[in-house]
């Protein structure tokens, strides 16, 4: 073996050293489970976005005589709901609101929470105390309870759901951002940068953000699955999306009345929530190991 | 230990204060004038002003908060707008039912989760480990309100084994300790147990895996200790963290049972909360949230103190 190896050595071709993101990409591509999950999530998002051009039935058009048709009915691949509307079309269209309300709050909370956490971690002192003690208060609420409390007080509606879920996810992201930033701030290169006379803003912009963003990002992706479940849960309770909009949680709620007539049909919207949330979780796990983030 | 307890108790005060402020503000962010629900449509401006004064709504917010917290300290959480009954009584009755459900779910989830996690951590990278990991990621990904519906479809609709609604025969809203009522507890408790099984299994797996690679384990084996005795040492090292995760999960179970209670018509705090939301009964909403959040704060405190009592290293940090 040694002989083969020594003879096989050739001058290595001049290679550009692989960057961090290229490495992450290469590791992701070699991870089949993560790629499958990424594919499923991407397919759901694309189907939802391009739903009007997919030649689906009208998701709002009901029919009194074609109510609760079973899965596999001709003309209605996945049957019809309690108002005779095509289930397949409603499930695809349902992805629009469900995915939007399920993912957007984490995106918003990522920006707001990162900003708060980086400021708290970098500035320290009183600023840190004020921000982090406020965050602690929000941790006194289980996330489901907080989401329902705020949505319940504000009332149903898409914007209200977005607001309440964003508020739910800002505190955990802020806490992680603060912890990571405090760790980075103690490193020598920050002192070095300051010694050269760089302003606090420059140090944050040039030296801190690049080093803290990927752990915060990975943490944020791990919240998307919970956010999806909560967003659909709010609609399920009747304090999220209003009828007749197609939304998976709301559909699950309205189809509960059909549970004795056509049970598996009524479980379909929940199946969509489950598959999406599972894929988001696995995708986040894959990202975490590809990006070498330890928790 | 005592100084740790005192320090920890002092830390709770600002959090409890913050929680009460948030609960107070919940009513303030609600759209619409709280008076419109109780005032006749043709009330004059003077009548409205008189009513506003009677309810203390004309005072600045901090004063309103002080009055509210003062009443709260005397156990007065206001009256429900829908029923006119004191909020405190309604909330505590419902919380008892929720607690029953949460504790039942915990009794199912914690031993199963611990066992699975320990098994997986002990046999890292085996098929058992992979199966448990797959199970726990499924457990934390499943929307439990949907799982509840699926269990109803299987065990109530198709098999007809278990009831799906209420806490007693005929969907009754009151609880009693007999088999007729216990049957009603099974499906919601199992549904609620799935998420904590996943979380506890994942935590214990990581803990057991880490501790088993530590040097002291090798040392114990080297001195000839039996496997069972070594595992006892491992379990003791994992206990503090595992217990704290379980304590928090119990808190989450109580606060998170709202959706499950809706699915199963369980007469708990979640049921009360959804009634409060749909009848725009803000005092009831506020009271329920406050009690559940305070319970969670207390749970956090108990967990921290218990953890410090088990693991003396924590008191020093």
Coordinates of C-alpha atoms in Angstrom, one line a residue:
Chain A
X1 CA 0.0 0.0 0.0
X2 CA 2.7 2.4 0.9
X3 CA 4.5 1.6 -2.3
X4 CA 1.4 2.4 -4.4
X5 CA 0.9 5.6 -2.5
X6 CA 4.4 6.9 -2.9
X7 CA 4.5 6.1 -6.6
X8 CA 1.1 7.6 -7.2
X9 CA 2.2 11.0 -5.8
X10 CA 2.1 13.6 -8.6
X11 CA 2.6 17.3 -8.3
X12 CA -0.7 18.6 -7.2
X13 CA -2.4 20.9 -9.7
X14 CA -2.5 24.5 -8.6
X15 CA -5.8 24.8 -6.7
X16 CA -7.6 27.7 -5.3
X17 CA -8.1 26.9 -1.6
X18 CA -11.7 25.9 -0.9
X19 CA -13.7 28.7 0.8
X20 CA -15.9 28.1 3.8
X21 CA -19.2 28.3 1.8
X22 CA -17.9 26.0 -0.9
X23 CA -17.1 23.5 1.8
X24 CA -20.5 23.8 3.3
X25 CA -22.1 23.4 -0.1
X26 CA -20.0 20.3 -0.8
X27 CA -20.9 18.7 2.5
X28 CA -24.6 19.4 1.9
X29 CA -24.6 17.8 -1.6
X30 CA -23.1 14.7 -0.1
X31 CA -25.9 14.4 2.5
X32 CA -28.8 12.7 0.7
X33 CA -31.4 13.1 3.5
X34 CA -30.8 16.9 3.8
X35 CA -30.9 17.2 0.0
X36 CA -34.2 15.3 -0.2
X37 CA -35.7 17.5 2.5
X38 CA -34.4 20.6 0.8
X39 CA -36.1 19.3 -2.4
X40 CA -39.4 18.7 -0.7
X41 CA -39.5 22.1 1.0
X42 CA -38.4 23.8 -2.3
X43 CA -41.1 21.9 -4.3
X44 CA -43.8 22.9 -1.7
X45 CA -42.7 26.6 -1.9
X46 CA -42.5 26.5 -5.8
X47 CA -45.9 24.8 -6.0
X48 CA -47.4 27.4 -3.7
X49 CA -45.9 30.3 -5.5
X50 CA -46.9 29.1 -9.0
X51 CA -50.2 27.5 -7.9
X52 CA -52.3 29.7 -10.2
X53 CA -50.4 28.5 -13.3
X54 CA -50.5 24.8 -12.5
X55 CA -53.9 24.2 -14.0
X56 CA -55.5 23.3 -10.7
X57 CA -59.2 23.5 -9.9
X58 CA -60.5 26.7 -8.3
X59 CA -59.8 26.4 -4.6
X60 CA -62.7 28.6 -3.6
X61 CA -65.4 27.1 -5.9
X62 CA -67.6 24.7 -3.9
X63 CA -70.3 22.4 -5.0
X64 CA -73.2 21.3 -2.8
X65 CA -73.6 17.9 -4.5
X66 CA -69.9 17.0 -4.5
X67 CA -69.1 17.4 -0.8
X68 CA -66.6 15.2 1.0
X69 CA -65.8 13.0 -2.0
X70 CA -63.2 10.4 -1.0
X71 CA -59.6 10.4 -2.0
X72 CA -59.2 9.1 -5.6
X73 CA -62.5 10.4 -7.0
X74 CA -62.2 11.1 -10.7
X75 CA -61.7 14.8 -11.3
X76 CA -60.8 15.3 -7.6
X77 CA -57.5 13.4 -7.0
X78 CA -57.6 14.0 -3.3
X79 CA -61.4 14.2 -2.9
X80 CA -63.3 17.3 -1.9
X81 CA -63.8 19.2 1.4
X82 CA -66.9 19.9 3.4
X83 CA -68.0 22.5 0.9
X84 CA -67.2 20.4 -2.2
X85 CA -64.0 22.3 -3.0
X86 CA -61.2 20.4 -4.6
X87 CA -58.8 19.2 -1.9
X88 CA -55.7 18.9 -4.1
X89 CA -56.0 22.5 -5.2
X90 CA -56.7 23.7 -1.7
X91 CA -53.7 21.8 -0.3
X92 CA -51.4 23.4 -2.9
X93 CA -52.9 26.8 -2.6
X94 CA -52.9 26.3 1.2
X95 CA -49.1 26.2 1.1
X96 CA -49.1 29.9 0.2
X97 CA -50.4 31.3 3.5
X98 CA -49.2 28.4 5.7
X99 CA -45.6 28.6 4.5
X100 CA -45.6 32.4 4.4
X101 CA -47.0 32.7 8.0
X102 CA -44.9 29.7 9.1
X103 CA -41.5 31.1 7.8
X104 CA -41.8 34.8 7.7
X105 CA -41.8 35.4 11.5
X106 CA -38.5 33.5 11.8
X107 CA -37.0 35.7 9.1
X108 CA -38.2 38.9 10.8
X109 CA -37.2 37.6 14.2
X110 CA -33.8 36.7 12.8
X111 CA -33.1 40.3 11.8
X112 CA -34.6 41.9 14.8
X113 CA -33.2 39.4 17.3
X114 CA -29.7 39.4 15.8
X115 CA -29.6 43.2 15.9
X116 CA -30.7 43.2 19.5
X117 CA -28.4 40.4 20.6
X118 CA -25.3 41.7 18.8
X119 CA -25.8 45.2 20.3
X120 CA -26.4 43.7 23.8
X121 CA -23.4 41.4 23.5
X122 CA -21.1 44.0 22.0
X123 CA -22.0 47.1 24.1
X124 CA -22.5 45.2 27.3
X125 CA -23.2 47.1 30.5
X126 CA -26.6 48.7 31.1
X127 CA -27.7 48.2 27.5
X128 CA -27.1 44.5 27.9
X129 CA -29.0 44.4 31.2
X130 CA -32.0 46.1 29.7
X131 CA -32.2 44.0 26.6
X132 CA -31.5 40.7 28.2
X133 CA -33.7 41.1 31.3
X134 CA -36.6 42.0 28.9
X135 CA -35.8 38.8 27.0
X136 CA -35.9 36.8 30.2
X137 CA -39.4 37.9 30.9
X138 CA -40.6 36.5 27.5
X139 CA -38.9 33.2 28.4
X140 CA -41.4 33.0 31.3
X141 CA -44.0 32.1 28.7
X142 CA -44.1 28.8 26.9
X143 CA -44.0 29.7 23.2
X144 CA -47.5 28.3 22.4
X145 CA -49.0 30.2 25.2
X146 CA -47.4 33.5 24.2
X147 CA -48.4 33.1 20.6
X148 CA -52.0 32.3 21.6
X149 CA -52.1 35.1 24.1
X150 CA -51.0 37.8 21.7
X151 CA -53.0 36.5 18.8
X152 CA -56.0 36.1 21.0
X153 CA -55.8 39.6 22.2
X154 CA -55.1 41.1 18.8
X155 CA -57.8 39.0 17.1
X156 CA -57.6 36.8 14.0
X157 CA -55.9 37.9 10.8
X158 CA -52.7 37.3 8.8
X159 CA -50.8 40.4 10.0
X160 CA -51.7 39.7 13.6
X161 CA -50.4 36.2 13.3
X162 CA -47.2 37.5 11.8
X163 CA -46.8 40.0 14.6
X164 CA -47.5 37.6 17.4
X165 CA -45.2 34.8 16.0
X166 CA -42.4 37.3 15.4
X167 CA -42.6 38.5 19.0
X168 CA -42.5 34.8 20.1
X169 CA -39.2 34.2 18.2
X170 CA -37.3 37.4 18.9
X171 CA -36.3 36.5 22.5
X172 CA -34.7 33.1 21.8
X173 CA -32.8 34.5 18.8
X174 CA -31.7 37.5 20.8
X175 CA -30.4 35.2 23.6
X176 CA -28.3 33.1 21.2
X177 CA -27.0 36.2 19.3
X178 CA -26.0 37.8 22.6
X179 CA -24.2 34.6 23.8
X180 CA -22.3 34.2 20.5
X181 CA -21.4 38.0 20.3
X182 CA -20.1 38.1 23.9
X183 CA -17.9 35.1 23.0
X184 CA -16.5 36.8 19.9
X185 CA -16.0 40.2 21.7
X186 CA -13.6 38.6 24.2
X187 CA -11.3 37.4 21.3
X188 CA -8.0 39.1 20.7
X189 CA -8.7 40.3 17.1
X190 CA -11.5 42.5 18.4
X191 CA -9.0 44.2 20.8
X192 CA -6.6 44.5 17.9
X193 CA -9.2 46.1 15.7
X194 CA -10.1 48.6 18.4
X195 CA -6.4 49.3 19.1
X196 CA -6.1 50.4 15.4
X197 CA -8.7 53.0 16.1
X198 CA -11.7 51.4 14.5
X199 CA -15.1 52.7 15.7
X200 CA -17.5 50.3 17.5
X201 CA -19.8 50.4 14.4
X202 CA -16.9 49.4 12.1
X203 CA -15.8 46.6 14.4
X204 CA -19.3 45.2 14.5
X205 CA -19.7 45.6 10.8
X206 CA -16.4 44.1 9.7
X207 CA -15.4 41.8 12.5
X208 CA -18.4 40.7 14.5
X209 CA -21.3 40.2 12.1
X210 CA -19.3 37.8 9.8
X211 CA -18.4 35.7 12.8
X212 CA -21.7 35.5 14.6
X213 CA -24.2 35.3 11.8
X214 CA -23.8 31.6 10.8
X215 CA -24.5 30.2 14.3
X216 CA -27.5 32.6 14.7
X217 CA -28.7 31.6 11.3
X218 CA -28.5 27.9 12.0
X219 CA -30.3 28.4 15.2
X220 CA -33.0 30.4 13.5
X221 CA -33.5 27.6 10.9
X222 CA -34.1 25.2 13.8
X223 CA -37.0 27.4 14.8
X224 CA -38.8 27.2 11.5
X225 CA -40.4 23.9 12.2
X226 CA -41.9 25.1 15.5
X227 CA -43.0 28.3 13.8
X228 CA -44.9 26.3 11.1
X229 CA -46.6 24.2 13.7
X230 CA -47.6 27.2 15.7
X231 CA -48.7 29.3 12.7
X232 CA -51.0 26.5 11.5
X233 CA -52.0 25.9 15.1
X234 CA -53.2 29.5 15.4
X235 CA -55.4 29.1 12.3
X236 CA -56.6 25.7 13.7
X237 CA -57.8 27.5 16.8
X238 CA -59.5 30.1 14.7
X239 CA -57.2 33.0 15.6
X240 CA -55.1 33.0 12.5
X241 CA -56.2 33.0 8.9
X242 CA -59.9 33.6 8.3
X243 CA -62.1 31.4 6.1
X244 CA -62.5 30.8 3.2
X245 CA -58.8 31.2 2.5
X246 CA -57.1 27.9 2.1
X247 CA -54.6 27.3 4.9
X248 CA -53.6 23.9 6.3
X249 CA -54.4 24.6 10.0
X250 CA -57.7 26.2 9.2
X251 CA -58.6 23.3 6.8
X252 CA -57.7 20.8 9.5
X253 CA -60.1 22.7 11.8
X254 CA -63.1 22.9 9.4
X255 CA -62.7 19.3 8.3
X256 CA -62.9 18.0 11.9
X257 CA -66.7 18.0 11.4
X258 CA -66.2 15.4 8.7
X259 CA -64.1 13.0 10.8
X260 CA -66.9 10.4 11.1
X261 CA -67.8 10.6 7.4
X262 CA -64.5 10.7 5.6
X263 CA -61.8 10.4 8.3
X264 CA -58.5 10.2 6.3
X265 CA -59.6 13.0 4.1
X266 CA -59.9 15.2 7.1
X267 CA -56.3 14.3 8.2
X268 CA -54.7 15.4 4.9
X269 CA -54.0 19.1 5.8
X270 CA -52.3 18.0 9.0
X271 CA -50.2 15.6 7.0
X272 CA -48.9 18.5 4.9
X273 CA -48.0 20.4 8.1
X274 CA -46.2 17.3 9.5
X275 CA -44.2 16.6 6.3
X276 CA -43.1 20.3 6.0
X277 CA -42.2 20.5 9.7
X278 CA -40.2 17.3 9.5
X279 CA -38.3 18.3 6.4
X280 CA -37.6 21.7 8.0
X281 CA -36.2 20.0 11.1
X282 CA -34.0 17.6 9.2
X283 CA -32.9 20.4 6.9
X284 CA -31.8 22.4 9.9
X285 CA -29.9 19.5 11.4
X286 CA -28.2 18.9 8.0
X287 CA -27.2 22.6 7.8
X288 CA -25.9 22.5 11.4
X289 CA -23.5 19.7 10.7
X290 CA -22.5 21.1 7.2
X291 CA -21.7 24.4 8.7
X292 CA -19.9 22.9 11.7
X293 CA -21.9 24.8 14.2
X294 CA -21.8 23.3 17.7
X295 CA -24.4 24.1 20.2
Chain B
X1 CA -27.6 26.0 49.6
X2 CA -29.7 28.6 51.5
X3 CA -27.8 31.5 50.0
X4 CA -28.3 30.0 46.5
X5 CA -32.0 29.7 47.2
X6 CA -32.2 33.3 48.3
X7 CA -30.3 34.5 45.3
X8 CA -32.5 32.6 43.0
X9 CA -35.7 33.8 44.7
X10 CA -34.6 37.4 44.3
X11 CA -33.9 36.8 40.6
X12 CA -37.6 35.6 40.2
X13 CA -39.0 39.0 41.3
X14 CA -38.1 41.0 38.2
X15 CA -39.3 38.2 35.9
X16 CA -42.6 37.9 37.8
X17 CA -43.0 41.7 37.5
X18 CA -42.3 41.6 33.8
X19 CA -44.8 38.8 33.3
X20 CA -47.5 40.8 35.1
X21 CA -46.7 43.8 32.9
X22 CA -47.1 41.7 29.7
X23 CA -50.4 40.3 30.9
X24 CA -51.6 43.7 31.8
X25 CA -50.6 45.0 28.4
X26 CA -52.4 42.2 26.6
X27 CA -55.6 43.9 27.3
X28 CA -54.2 47.2 26.2
X29 CA -53.1 45.9 22.8
X30 CA -56.6 44.4 22.1
X31 CA -58.3 46.5 19.4
X32 CA -61.6 48.3 20.2
X33 CA -62.8 50.1 23.3
X34 CA -63.3 47.7 26.2
X35 CA -66.5 49.7 27.0
X36 CA -68.3 49.0 23.8
X37 CA -69.1 45.5 24.9
X38 CA -71.0 46.7 28.0
X39 CA -72.3 50.2 27.0
X40 CA -75.6 50.7 25.1
X41 CA -75.0 52.0 21.6
X42 CA -76.8 55.3 22.3
X43 CA -74.9 56.2 25.5
X44 CA -74.1 59.9 25.7
X45 CA -70.6 61.2 26.1
X46 CA -71.2 61.9 29.8
X47 CA -72.5 58.4 30.4
X48 CA -69.4 57.0 28.7
X49 CA -67.1 59.2 30.7
X50 CA -68.9 58.1 33.9
X51 CA -68.5 54.4 33.0
X52 CA -64.8 55.0 32.1
X53 CA -64.3 56.5 35.5
X54 CA -66.2 53.7 37.3
X55 CA -63.9 51.2 35.7
X56 CA -60.8 53.3 36.3
X57 CA -60.1 53.5 32.6
X58 CA -59.7 57.3 32.7
X59 CA -56.5 57.0 34.8
X60 CA -53.0 56.8 33.2
X61 CA -51.7 53.3 32.4
X62 CA -49.2 53.0 35.3
X63 CA -52.0 53.9 37.8
X64 CA -54.3 51.3 36.2
X65 CA -51.5 48.8 36.5
X66 CA -51.0 49.6 40.2
X67 CA -54.7 49.2 40.9
X68 CA -54.8 45.9 38.9
X69 CA -51.8 44.5 40.7
X70 CA -53.2 45.6 44.1
X71 CA -56.4 43.7 43.4
X72 CA -54.4 40.7 42.2
X73 CA -52.5 40.6 45.5
X74 CA -55.8 40.2 47.2
X75 CA -56.7 37.3 44.9
X76 CA -59.1 39.4 42.9
X77 CA -58.5 38.9 39.2
X78 CA -61.7 40.7 38.1
X79 CA -64.9 39.4 36.7
X80 CA -65.5 37.5 33.5
X81 CA -67.3 39.7 31.0
X82 CA -69.2 36.7 29.6
X83 CA -70.3 34.9 32.7
X84 CA -70.0 37.6 35.4
X85 CA -68.3 35.1 37.7
X86 CA -64.9 35.9 39.3
X87 CA -62.0 35.1 37.0
X88 CA -59.9 33.5 39.8
X89 CA -62.5 30.7 40.4
X90 CA -62.9 29.9 36.7
X91 CA -59.2 29.8 36.1
X92 CA -58.2 27.6 39.0
X93 CA -60.9 25.0 38.3
X94 CA -59.7 24.8 34.7
X95 CA -56.0 24.8 35.6
X96 CA -56.6 21.7 37.8
X97 CA -57.9 19.8 34.8
X98 CA -55.0 21.0 32.7
X99 CA -52.6 20.0 35.4
X100 CA -54.1 16.5 35.5
X101 CA -53.6 16.2 31.8
X102 CA -50.1 17.6 31.8
X103 CA -49.0 15.3 34.7
X104 CA -50.5 12.3 33.0
X105 CA -48.6 13.1 29.8
X106 CA -45.4 13.6 31.8
X107 CA -45.9 10.2 33.6
X108 CA -46.1 8.6 30.1
X109 CA -43.4 10.6 28.4
X110 CA -40.6 10.9 30.9
X111 CA -39.9 7.2 31.6
X112 CA -40.2 6.3 27.9
X113 CA -38.1 9.2 26.8
X114 CA -35.4 8.5 29.4
X115 CA -35.3 4.8 28.6
X116 CA -35.1 5.3 24.8
X117 CA -32.5 8.1 25.2
X118 CA -30.3 6.0 27.5
X119 CA -30.6 3.0 25.2
X120 CA -29.5 5.1 22.2
X121 CA -26.7 6.9 24.1
X122 CA -25.4 3.6 25.3
X123 CA -25.4 2.0 21.9
X124 CA -24.2 5.0 19.9
X125 CA -24.3 4.5 16.1
X126 CA -26.1 1.2 16.2
X127 CA -29.5 0.6 14.6
X128 CA -31.1 1.2 18.0
X129 CA -29.5 4.7 18.1
X130 CA -30.7 5.5 14.6
X131 CA -34.2 4.3 15.3
X132 CA -34.5 6.3 18.5
X133 CA -33.0 9.4 16.8
X134 CA -35.6 9.0 13.9
X135 CA -38.3 8.6 16.5
X136 CA -37.4 11.6 18.5
X137 CA -37.1 13.9 15.4
X138 CA -40.5 12.7 14.3
X139 CA -41.8 13.4 17.8
X140 CA -40.6 17.0 17.9
X141 CA -41.8 17.6 14.3
X142 CA -45.3 16.3 14.5
X143 CA -48.1 18.9 15.0
X144 CA -49.6 17.4 18.1
X145 CA -53.1 18.7 17.4
X146 CA -53.0 16.8 14.1
X147 CA -51.7 13.7 15.9
X148 CA -54.6 13.9 18.3
X149 CA -57.0 13.9 15.3
X150 CA -55.2 10.9 13.8
X151 CA -55.5 9.0 17.1
X152 CA -59.2 9.8 17.3
X153 CA -59.6 8.5 13.7
X154 CA -57.8 5.3 14.7
X155 CA -59.1 4.6 18.2
X156 CA -62.4 6.3 18.3
X157 CA -63.8 6.3 14.7
X158 CA -62.3 3.1 13.3
X159 CA -61.8 0.8 16.3
X160 CA -64.3 2.4 18.7
X161 CA -62.1 1.6 21.7
X162 CA -61.7 5.0 23.3
X163 CA -63.9 8.2 23.6
X164 CA -62.7 11.3 21.9
X165 CA -64.5 14.2 23.6
X166 CA -64.7 15.7 27.1
X167 CA -63.5 14.5 30.5
X168 CA -66.2 12.0 31.2
X169 CA -69.2 10.0 29.8
X170 CA -71.2 11.9 27.2
X171 CA -68.5 14.5 26.9
X172 CA -69.0 15.6 30.5
X173 CA -67.0 18.6 31.6
X174 CA -66.3 17.4 35.1
X175 CA -63.7 14.9 36.3
X176 CA -63.9 12.0 38.7
X177 CA -61.4 9.2 39.6
X178 CA -63.0 6.2 38.0
X179 CA -62.5 4.2 34.8
X180 CA -65.3 5.9 33.0
X181 CA -63.4 9.2 33.3
X182 CA -59.9 7.7 33.0
X183 CA -60.8 6.3 29.6
X184 CA -61.3 9.9 28.5
X185 CA -57.8 10.9 29.7
X186 CA -55.9 8.3 27.6
X187 CA -56.0 9.8 24.1
X188 CA -55.3 13.4 25.1
X189 CA -52.5 12.3 27.5
X190 CA -50.8 10.1 24.9
X191 CA -51.1 12.8 22.3
X192 CA -49.5 15.4 24.6
X193 CA -46.7 12.9 25.6
X194 CA -45.3 12.6 22.1
X195 CA -43.3 15.9 21.9
X196 CA -41.7 15.5 25.3
X197 CA -40.8 11.9 24.6
X198 CA -38.8 13.2 21.6
X199 CA -37.2 16.0 23.5
X200 CA -36.3 13.9 26.6
X201 CA -35.0 11.0 24.5
X202 CA -32.8 13.5 22.5
X203 CA -31.5 15.1 25.7
X204 CA -30.8 11.9 27.5
X205 CA -29.1 10.4 24.5
X206 CA -26.7 13.3 24.2
X207 CA -26.0 13.3 27.9
X208 CA -25.5 9.5 28.2
X209 CA -23.3 9.5 25.1
X210 CA -21.1 12.3 26.4
X211 CA -20.7 10.9 29.9
X212 CA -19.9 7.4 28.7
X213 CA -16.8 8.8 26.9
X214 CA -15.5 10.5 30.0
X215 CA -12.4 9.2 31.7
X216 CA -14.0 8.3 35.0
X217 CA -16.1 5.7 33.2
X218 CA -12.9 4.0 32.0
X219 CA -11.5 4.3 35.5
X220 CA -14.5 2.6 37.0
X221 CA -14.4 -0.2 34.5
X222 CA -10.6 -0.5 35.1
X223 CA -11.1 -1.0 38.8
X224 CA -13.4 -3.9 38.1
X225 CA -16.8 -2.3 38.7
X226 CA -19.7 -4.2 37.2
X227 CA -21.5 -2.7 34.2
X228 CA -24.7 -2.1 36.2
X229 CA -22.8 -0.1 38.9
X230 CA -21.0 2.0 36.2
X231 CA -24.3 2.8 34.6
X232 CA -25.6 3.9 38.0
X233 CA -22.7 6.4 38.1
X234 CA -23.5 7.6 34.6
X235 CA -27.2 8.0 35.5
X236 CA -26.3 10.0 38.6
X237 CA -24.1 12.3 36.5
X238 CA -26.9 12.8 33.9
X239 CA -29.7 13.2 36.5
X240 CA -29.4 17.0 37.2
X241 CA -29.5 18.1 33.5
X242 CA -32.1 15.5 32.6
X243 CA -34.4 16.5 35.5
X244 CA -34.2 20.1 34.6
X245 CA -35.2 19.4 31.0
X246 CA -38.1 17.3 32.3
X247 CA -39.2 20.0 34.7
X248 CA -39.3 22.6 31.9
X249 CA -41.2 20.1 29.7
X250 CA -43.8 19.8 32.4
X251 CA -44.2 23.6 32.3
X252 CA -44.5 23.4 28.5
X253 CA -47.0 20.6 28.8
X254 CA -49.3 22.8 30.9
X255 CA -48.9 25.9 28.7
X256 CA -48.9 23.9 25.5
X257 CA -51.9 21.7 26.1
X258 CA -54.2 24.4 24.7
X259 CA -54.4 23.0 21.2
X260 CA -54.8 19.4 22.5
X261 CA -57.6 20.5 24.9
X262 CA -59.4 22.0 21.9
X263 CA -59.1 18.8 19.9
X264 CA -60.4 16.7 22.7
X265 CA -62.8 19.2 24.3
X266 CA -60.9 18.8 27.5
X267 CA -62.3 21.2 30.1
X268 CA -58.9 22.8 31.0
X269 CA -57.3 26.1 30.8
X270 CA -56.9 25.9 27.0
X271 CA -60.6 25.4 26.7
X272 CA -61.2 28.4 28.9
X273 CA -58.7 30.4 26.9
X274 CA -60.3 29.7 23.6
X275 CA -63.7 30.6 25.0
X276 CA -62.3 33.8 26.4
X277 CA -60.8 34.6 23.0
X278 CA -64.0 34.1 21.0
X279 CA -66.2 35.9 23.5
X280 CA -63.6 38.7 23.7
X281 CA -63.6 38.1 27.4
X282 CA -60.4 40.0 28.1
X283 CA -60.3 39.7 31.9
X284 CA -60.6 35.9 31.6
X285 CA -57.9 35.8 28.9
X286 CA -55.6 37.9 31.0
X287 CA -56.2 35.9 34.2
X288 CA -55.7 32.5 32.4
X289 CA -52.4 33.6 30.8
X290 CA -51.2 35.1 34.0
X291 CA -51.8 32.0 36.0
X292 CA -50.2 29.7 33.4
X293 CA -47.2 32.0 33.0
X294 CA -46.7 32.3 36.7
X295 CA -46.9 28.5 37.0
X296 CA -44.1 28.3 34.4
X297 CA -42.0 30.8 36.3
X298 CA -42.5 28.7 39.5
X299 CA -41.6 25.6 37.6
X300 CA -38.4 27.2 36.4
X301 CA -37.5 28.1 39.9
X302 CA -38.2 24.6 41.3
X303 CA -36.1 23.1 38.5
X304 CA -33.1 25.4 39.2
X305 CA -33.2 24.7 42.9
X306 CA -33.7 21.0 42.5
X307 CA -30.8 21.0 40.0
X308 CA -28.6 22.8 42.5
X309 CA -29.6 20.4 45.2
X310 CA -28.6 17.4 43.1
X311 CA -25.5 18.8 41.6
X312 CA -23.5 20.9 44.1
X313 CA -21.3 22.2 41.2
X314 CA -24.1 24.5 40.1
X315 CA -24.4 26.4 43.3
X316 CA -20.9 27.8 42.9
X317 CA -21.5 29.3 39.5

